[in-house]
Amino acid sequence: MAQLPPLENAPINLIGLRKEAQLDLVEALDSMRGRKLLVLDPKLSGPLTLIVQISLLKEHGVENLSHLSGDPIQSDCTNVIYIVRPHLTLMKLIAAQIQHDKRNQQERQYSLYFMPRRSTACEKVLEAEGVHGGITFGEYRMFPIPFDDDVLSLEHELVLKELQVDGDPTSLWDLALTINNLQSRFGLIPNVKGKGDAAKKVFSIMKKMQEEQALTTPEGQPEIDTLILLDRQVDLVTPMCSQLTYEGLVDEFLNINNGCVELDPAILGGDKKVKVPLNSSDKLYRDLRDLNFGVVGGILREKAASMKQDYTDVKTTNQEFSDLKKFVKKMHALPEMTRHIDISQYLTTFTRKRSFMSRLIMEQTLVEGQEYDICYEYIEEMINKQEPLISVLRLLVILSVTNNGLQKKHFDYFRFVELLQSYGWENLFFINDLERAGLLRKQESKSNWLTLKRGLRLVVSDTDDSNPKDISYAFSGYAPLSIRLVQHALHASGWRGIEDMMKLLPGATFEERQVKNRAKFKREKEKKSSVDGRRALVLVVFIGGVTFAEISALRFLSSQESMKHDVIVLTTKLCNGTSFLQSLQTNPLGG
Amino acid sequence: MAVSVAAEWSAIANRYYRKQEIYRMAWHNVELSGHKVACARFGGMIAIIRDDTKIVRLRSEPARPKLLIFRSSGLLVASITWDRPGGRLIAMGWSDEEILHCVMQDGSVFRYDVHGKLLPDKVWFGQECWDQGIMECIIWGNGIVCLTEANAVFCIPDLGSPQFVKLTQLTLEDPPHCMAIIEPQHTVSGSVEVLLAVESTVMVVDGGSIQDQGTTIGPLGKMVASPNGSYVACFTHDGRLLVVTSDFSKTISEFDTQSALPPEQLIWCGMDSVLLYSDDSVLMVGPYGDWTKYTYDEPVVLIPECDGVRILSNTFMEFLQRVPDTTVSIFSIGSTSPGAMLYDAYDHFAKRNAKADESIRMVGSSIPDAVEACIDAAGQEFRMELQDTLMRAAVYGRTFCRRFSKTRIRETCKTLRILNGVRDPNVGIPLTLQQLKVLTLPVLIERLVNEHKHLLAIRMSEYMGLSPETVVVHWAGAMITAATSVPDPELCNLLLEKLKMYSVSYAAIAAHAYRNGRRTLAALLLEHEPRSSEQVPLLTSMGEEEKALGKAIKSGDTDLVYFTLFHLWQKKSPSEFTRAVQDKPLARNLFIAYARQNEPDVLKKFFASIGQLHRVGELLLWEAWAQSKNPVTRQGSPLQGPRIRLIEEAQRLFSHSKEHDFEAKACDEQARLLKIQHELEAKTGKAIFVDTSVSDTIRTCIVLKNHREAQRIRVEFKVVPDKRFYWLKILALAYIKDWDALEKFSKERRPPVGFKPFVEACLQEGQTSEALKYIQKLSDPEEKAEAYAQAGMAKEAAEVAAQAKDSEILGRLKLTFGQSTTAAALFDSIRDRLSLQGG
């Protein structure tokens, strides 16, 4: 079983946050006496493993654990607790299970906990199915799940679809509540900046909530200094690009899920799949994760060489005990070392491929924004070879976003002739949804990408991957737009310095101050100016998801000498280009 | 002074009792005899009505009896002419909520609030009770038990939701002599226990069961349970007073009253003594048979409280209680307790007498105890002068303490102010400290509010740091009820003037206004409610759904939007619903999201009614797609007829507008494709065609070596570009390893895609020798070198690269071949060391 991330070095007390989430869960479980069956929303069980260990569930009477599915309940437990997100599709499954029990005269008690809160629409479905009366309802409050010392996520993968395709902003409300909860724990955040319509909306809901219910914040200086809200719509290019940091590549090729990667026996040896947690408790990983993959091999080699040297030293020379002890300590890191060597080796089998190289060149050409024809040609060939649809779309989306849409002839050609004929007509829905979400459009006006590229220095050509000077190292030459915005936001002149650029990006821009109590605030400010050795903490919120490479770039930013900020990330979902697009793919039976 | 305090006490055995007058009654011409009197506990209201079973001389009063409600101090609150039907009034009593319950002979119960207003909800004991008639009845804080003429026992266990139950039916020749109850909070079962004295024994009715206690102490003329329910005081037919345990297993004490006539009232005073009232005298019997007697020259009513008994007569109200221990320790004659010494010292100090020093020295190290005693005694006092002196003594003593909690003194002062405030005759609630603790401050405030003492209540709330919200909301409600003639806007402004001083729930007040039929006022007030979650449900229930919808949308809380949507949907006609939702994007989107899952047919009609035919088309397509995914329909209808019809219908809808040409065309193609695929499946007998794409179908045909069909599909869907057809065919031929066909195909004409795809296809299938045929044909040196490299032919690759003089390629090739060996060596060396460590 995966271990919980240690979180000891977090800049704010995340252990306490997790503890509260555990207690809330236990309270939900204890609301039913005796032994019980816990039925989980399949999308929730992964995130929950980052909050509690199975043993705790057992201590509180959970005899069996199953995932909500179309099958009837297979258990003799008379108590059933469901914990689900309030999604309409799940309600039919629950109703079907209860109806099945009724038909078989199986008497059970049912509790249904919604995370993060009860939903009228869901209960309406249960009512229509005639099972509402037999259920006890509860709420399991929304908590951001701590993935690491500086990463929190709501793991809500459908934000983009609900928000942009269905026009359902429920997730923004939930996010606003989460941020307000953080504020009531760590203090009212004095500086708030945001870009994008969703960001604006989240902040206005936060303010409205505070108006309706006075926010009780702890006394003293707030622990978080600045809040930056970023709507993913502002930067759709970055998640589509191939991530080139170590962690990013592991995610692209092996998929990091809930802070773990599942490794094939072919990679690690042994005879079965192994789940390996990837977080900062693995010190070697902490050093490697944010580096460009190009330099990871070299560093591993160096470490291995130094270890070998130590080994020969131990064997040949007569050493003090303290030296021996140091050596033995180092040896403890060996399993991690071999593991990362194995993983890197596996990754190189992909990165060495010519197809990978040519794809990178193509991405580079697209963000350069100079030449489009060879890109069209390249994409066409990908389709001809029947390469995976998502892989084709990732490039098409970059093309569409940087070019402010595809030219009409290309738009219809790709949409119709190529994609539908090659991948099946049902992708009509997918393509329509991509269009609604602004990912794939018909060109209507000229693109301003070139201006943005120049104004924000999005392409930085001379990069030294082993000793980077700019965030562009994370994508070998392309500086992620989202992180560039954060960089400017934290700069002395703020976003006012790049006002022209901000106007070109979609959605509202705002910078505001939140003040609890004016007089007091003044006093505190005076106090603050006298004792300011502390690094200010910045909470960066990504509405719609963030990639690992972007987080790496943020860590790189905060490690720069000129930067006086520590950064902590809150996202609605940790994603990559593939999972980002997949979240829009629908299935007629399951939403 | 100390002497005078203790002089009023009477001693029973080793304990003291005191009786103090609290009020001179403010009323005039009230005669308790011949009247039924009900007094609420905790110093609550007094209700008086003429007892029509007794003969009373009417002075100048009208013949119809009147129900009078007074404060404990005798101030009249309400006077109403009694005109209730239902026969004789059997019993009258106050509930904990201070609602007067009047139980009539026919089993109906009338309820009045403290202002004498009849409450509208109907409460009764049912038909059976109506038929039998009630003989006796007991009302306690939260319920009523009654005994019918036919010896059936009925009960209303919870006055909050007054439902009656029949507890039992006794078959007896003679009716029970008397009845008593033990309140549910003191019983094991948690439901009320009814004690019935039958012949010489006692029957206990508990829940549904009835049990004979098998005792022979009876026949009993009167019984009453102690305040904690563990003992029962019984008056026997031969004039003995017995105290027995509540299960009648053990007699605790016995006292002979030498009077066979049962007392008019039998009541516990605290936990350890019992009062018997008959013939103008009150006999108090202590636990060991000691007794004392108080005589009165006018009739009295005894009112039990948790720490004593109030005695009400025509002219005064007294409080009889056991003297609290600290009071005894300070004031008993000759006491040398620290408290007494401190009190004495202060007395000297106040008189500027130097003896004060001597006295305080005698207290010595027990000063904190002395201070505590004085504070405690001050809390027990009714007389303000005495409270004052005791507190001063305490403060005086505190100066000699090294450390004594300031808050203790401050809290007691605050509590005393509260107690004195409510004891004022104008308020008339004579609470003791002990009673306040049991009652709790919030309940006291609630009582004040019910009695319309809003100002005092809000002052007290603020003084004691409680939220004034309940008081303010109640005040506003009372205002609304009272001000029936004030126009809405004016009343609203009147209310707002005060309300804005507090943060209160405007929704709660608006709800009250709405219930009182003041819709406009409710709407005006609701405008000021900042909490959407409060505002929206009320607006909805007021029938202002559209306004509610607007507010819900503004709040950003989608759940509220859904809440109002469902209301609208249920209440309005489809066309009204459509109109309300149509121009509100959020509401519309949410409705669509819900209906897509749960009401597809409603949604289709909705789209059609707002003229969005293409959305109907989408839904039809969606259905067609769902059919293909659903295993049941897939197996059930191998014919694709229904799906094709759906798709064709969708196409028709799409073609209504030019914007949706694309979708219309896609539908058209898909319908044709399905037909062809269906034919192919019929011909080949293989169910592998349906639901694959055009490209896949062509490729499947080639794999099945059906080149004619492949060609036919290509022609049918003429949009398949040449290049793609080449790629499809190359990959398909390589897949079935038909190398001859592949070669033939490459020679048909110069391939529009070049030879690279041939190379890749062969290499993918691991056929280097086949690939070589095509590598040679590659013209671009870079591609050629790359291809050799992929085929693992380093030498040839290098040669080509060298020919092309392309150093960049050379460099990359070196990397591909060179590094892997060194890397492997490195990994090997680490593995070696790992195994060393393990061994």
PDB file of N, CA, C and O in Angstrom, chain A residues 153-172:
ATOM      1  N   SER A 153      -4.093  19.430  -4.718  1.00  0.00           N
ATOM      2  CA  SER A 153      -4.974  19.294  -5.871  1.00  0.00           C
ATOM      3  C   SER A 153      -6.356  18.864  -5.424  1.00  0.00           C
ATOM      4  O   SER A 153      -6.513  18.151  -4.438  1.00  0.00           O
ATOM      5  N   LEU A 154      -7.362  19.331  -6.148  1.00  0.00           N
ATOM      6  CA  LEU A 154      -8.722  18.868  -5.869  1.00  0.00           C
ATOM      7  C   LEU A 154      -9.008  17.586  -6.634  1.00  0.00           C
ATOM      8  O   LEU A 154     -10.018  16.935  -6.411  1.00  0.00           O
ATOM      9  N   GLU A 155      -8.138  17.230  -7.575  1.00  0.00           N
ATOM     10  CA  GLU A 155      -8.310  16.035  -8.401  1.00  0.00           C
ATOM     11  C   GLU A 155      -9.712  15.950  -8.995  1.00  0.00           C
ATOM     12  O   GLU A 155     -10.371  14.923  -8.932  1.00  0.00           O
ATOM     13  N   HIS A 156     -10.143  17.056  -9.522  1.00  0.00           N
ATOM     14  CA  HIS A 156     -11.446  17.090 -10.166  1.00  0.00           C
ATOM     15  C   HIS A 156     -11.168  17.204 -11.657  1.00  0.00           C
ATOM     16  O   HIS A 156     -10.852  18.260 -12.152  1.00  0.00           O
ATOM     17  N   GLU A 157     -11.275  16.091 -12.372  1.00  0.00           N
ATOM     18  CA  GLU A 157     -10.754  16.084 -13.732  1.00  0.00           C
ATOM     19  C   GLU A 157     -11.727  16.692 -14.733  1.00  0.00           C
ATOM     20  O   GLU A 157     -11.358  16.997 -15.852  1.00  0.00           O
ATOM     21  N   LEU A 158     -12.997  16.851 -14.322  1.00  0.00           N
ATOM     22  CA  LEU A 158     -13.972  17.278 -15.318  1.00  0.00           C
ATOM     23  C   LEU A 158     -14.207  18.792 -15.335  1.00  0.00           C
ATOM     24  O   LEU A 158     -15.152  19.274 -15.951  1.00  0.00           O
ATOM     25  N   VAL A 159     -13.353  19.535 -14.653  1.00  0.00           N
ATOM     26  CA  VAL A 159     -13.561  20.976 -14.556  1.00  0.00           C
ATOM     27  C   VAL A 159     -13.694  21.621 -15.936  1.00  0.00           C
ATOM     28  O   VAL A 159     -14.616  22.369 -16.210  1.00  0.00           O
ATOM     29  N   LEU A 160     -12.758  21.260 -16.809  1.00  0.00           N
ATOM     30  CA  LEU A 160     -12.756  21.863 -18.141  1.00  0.00           C
ATOM     31  C   LEU A 160     -14.057  21.561 -18.880  1.00  0.00           C
ATOM     32  O   LEU A 160     -14.689  22.435 -19.452  1.00  0.00           O
ATOM     33  N   LYS A 161     -14.452  20.297 -18.830  1.00  0.00           N
ATOM     34  CA  LYS A 161     -15.651  19.900 -19.555  1.00  0.00           C
ATOM     35  C   LYS A 161     -16.890  20.581 -18.982  1.00  0.00           C
ATOM     36  O   LYS A 161     -17.678  21.166 -19.713  1.00  0.00           O
ATOM     37  N   GLU A 162     -17.031  20.517 -17.651  1.00  0.00           N
ATOM     38  CA  GLU A 162     -18.216  21.111 -17.031  1.00  0.00           C
ATOM     39  C   GLU A 162     -18.283  22.603 -17.313  1.00  0.00           C
ATOM     40  O   GLU A 162     -19.338  23.143 -17.631  1.00  0.00           O
ATOM     41  N   LEU A 163     -17.134  23.235 -17.196  1.00  0.00           N
ATOM     42  CA  LEU A 163     -17.111  24.686 -17.278  1.00  0.00           C
ATOM     43  C   LEU A 163     -17.267  25.175 -18.707  1.00  0.00           C
ATOM     44  O   LEU A 163     -18.100  26.030 -19.004  1.00  0.00           O
ATOM     45  N   GLN A 164     -16.468  24.631 -19.611  1.00  0.00           N
ATOM     46  CA  GLN A 164     -16.419  25.188 -20.959  1.00  0.00           C
ATOM     47  C   GLN A 164     -17.433  24.542 -21.898  1.00  0.00           C
ATOM     48  O   GLN A 164     -17.912  25.179 -22.810  1.00  0.00           O
ATOM     49  N   VAL A 165     -17.714  23.254 -21.668  1.00  0.00           N
ATOM     50  CA  VAL A 165     -18.606  22.576 -22.599  1.00  0.00           C
ATOM     51  C   VAL A 165     -20.050  22.624 -22.114  1.00  0.00           C
ATOM     52  O   VAL A 165     -20.944  23.038 -22.837  1.00  0.00           O
ATOM     53  N   ASP A 166     -20.251  22.249 -20.842  1.00  0.00           N
ATOM     54  CA  ASP A 166     -21.628  22.214 -20.327  1.00  0.00           C
ATOM     55  C   ASP A 166     -22.073  23.567 -19.779  1.00  0.00           C
ATOM     56  O   ASP A 166     -23.253  23.769 -19.522  1.00  0.00           O
ATOM     57  N   GLY A 167     -21.127  24.474 -19.539  1.00  0.00           N
ATOM     58  CA  GLY A 167     -21.490  25.761 -18.950  1.00  0.00           C
ATOM     59  C   GLY A 167     -21.954  25.627 -17.515  1.00  0.00           C
ATOM     60  O   GLY A 167     -22.809  26.370 -17.050  1.00  0.00           O
ATOM     61  N   ASP A 168     -21.388  24.657 -16.793  1.00  0.00           N
ATOM     62  CA  ASP A 168     -21.773  24.417 -15.407  1.00  0.00           C
ATOM     63  C   ASP A 168     -20.608  24.829 -14.495  1.00  0.00           C
ATOM     64  O   ASP A 168     -19.590  24.146 -14.440  1.00  0.00           O
ATOM     65  N   PRO A 169     -20.744  25.953 -13.778  1.00  0.00           N
ATOM     66  CA  PRO A 169     -19.612  26.459 -12.996  1.00  0.00           C
ATOM     67  C   PRO A 169     -19.533  25.927 -11.567  1.00  0.00           C
ATOM     68  O   PRO A 169     -18.892  26.527 -10.733  1.00  0.00           O
ATOM     69  N   THR A 170     -20.184  24.792 -11.289  1.00  0.00           N
ATOM     70  CA  THR A 170     -20.165  24.266  -9.921  1.00  0.00           C
ATOM     71  C   THR A 170     -18.747  24.157  -9.372  1.00  0.00           C
ATOM     72  O   THR A 170     -18.486  24.479  -8.219  1.00  0.00           O
ATOM     73  N   SER A 171     -17.831  23.715 -10.226  1.00  0.00           N
ATOM     74  CA  SER A 171     -16.467  23.488  -9.740  1.00  0.00           C
ATOM     75  C   SER A 171     -15.823  24.788  -9.264  1.00  0.00           C
ATOM     76  O   SER A 171     -14.986  24.768  -8.375  1.00  0.00           O
ATOM     77  N   LEU A 172     -16.210  25.918  -9.845  1.00  0.00           N
ATOM     78  CA  LEU A 172     -15.641  27.186  -9.407  1.00  0.00           C
ATOM     79  C   LEU A 172     -16.105  27.514  -7.996  1.00  0.00           C
ATOM     80  O   LEU A 172     -15.355  28.022  -7.173  1.00  0.00           O
TER      81      LEU A 172
END
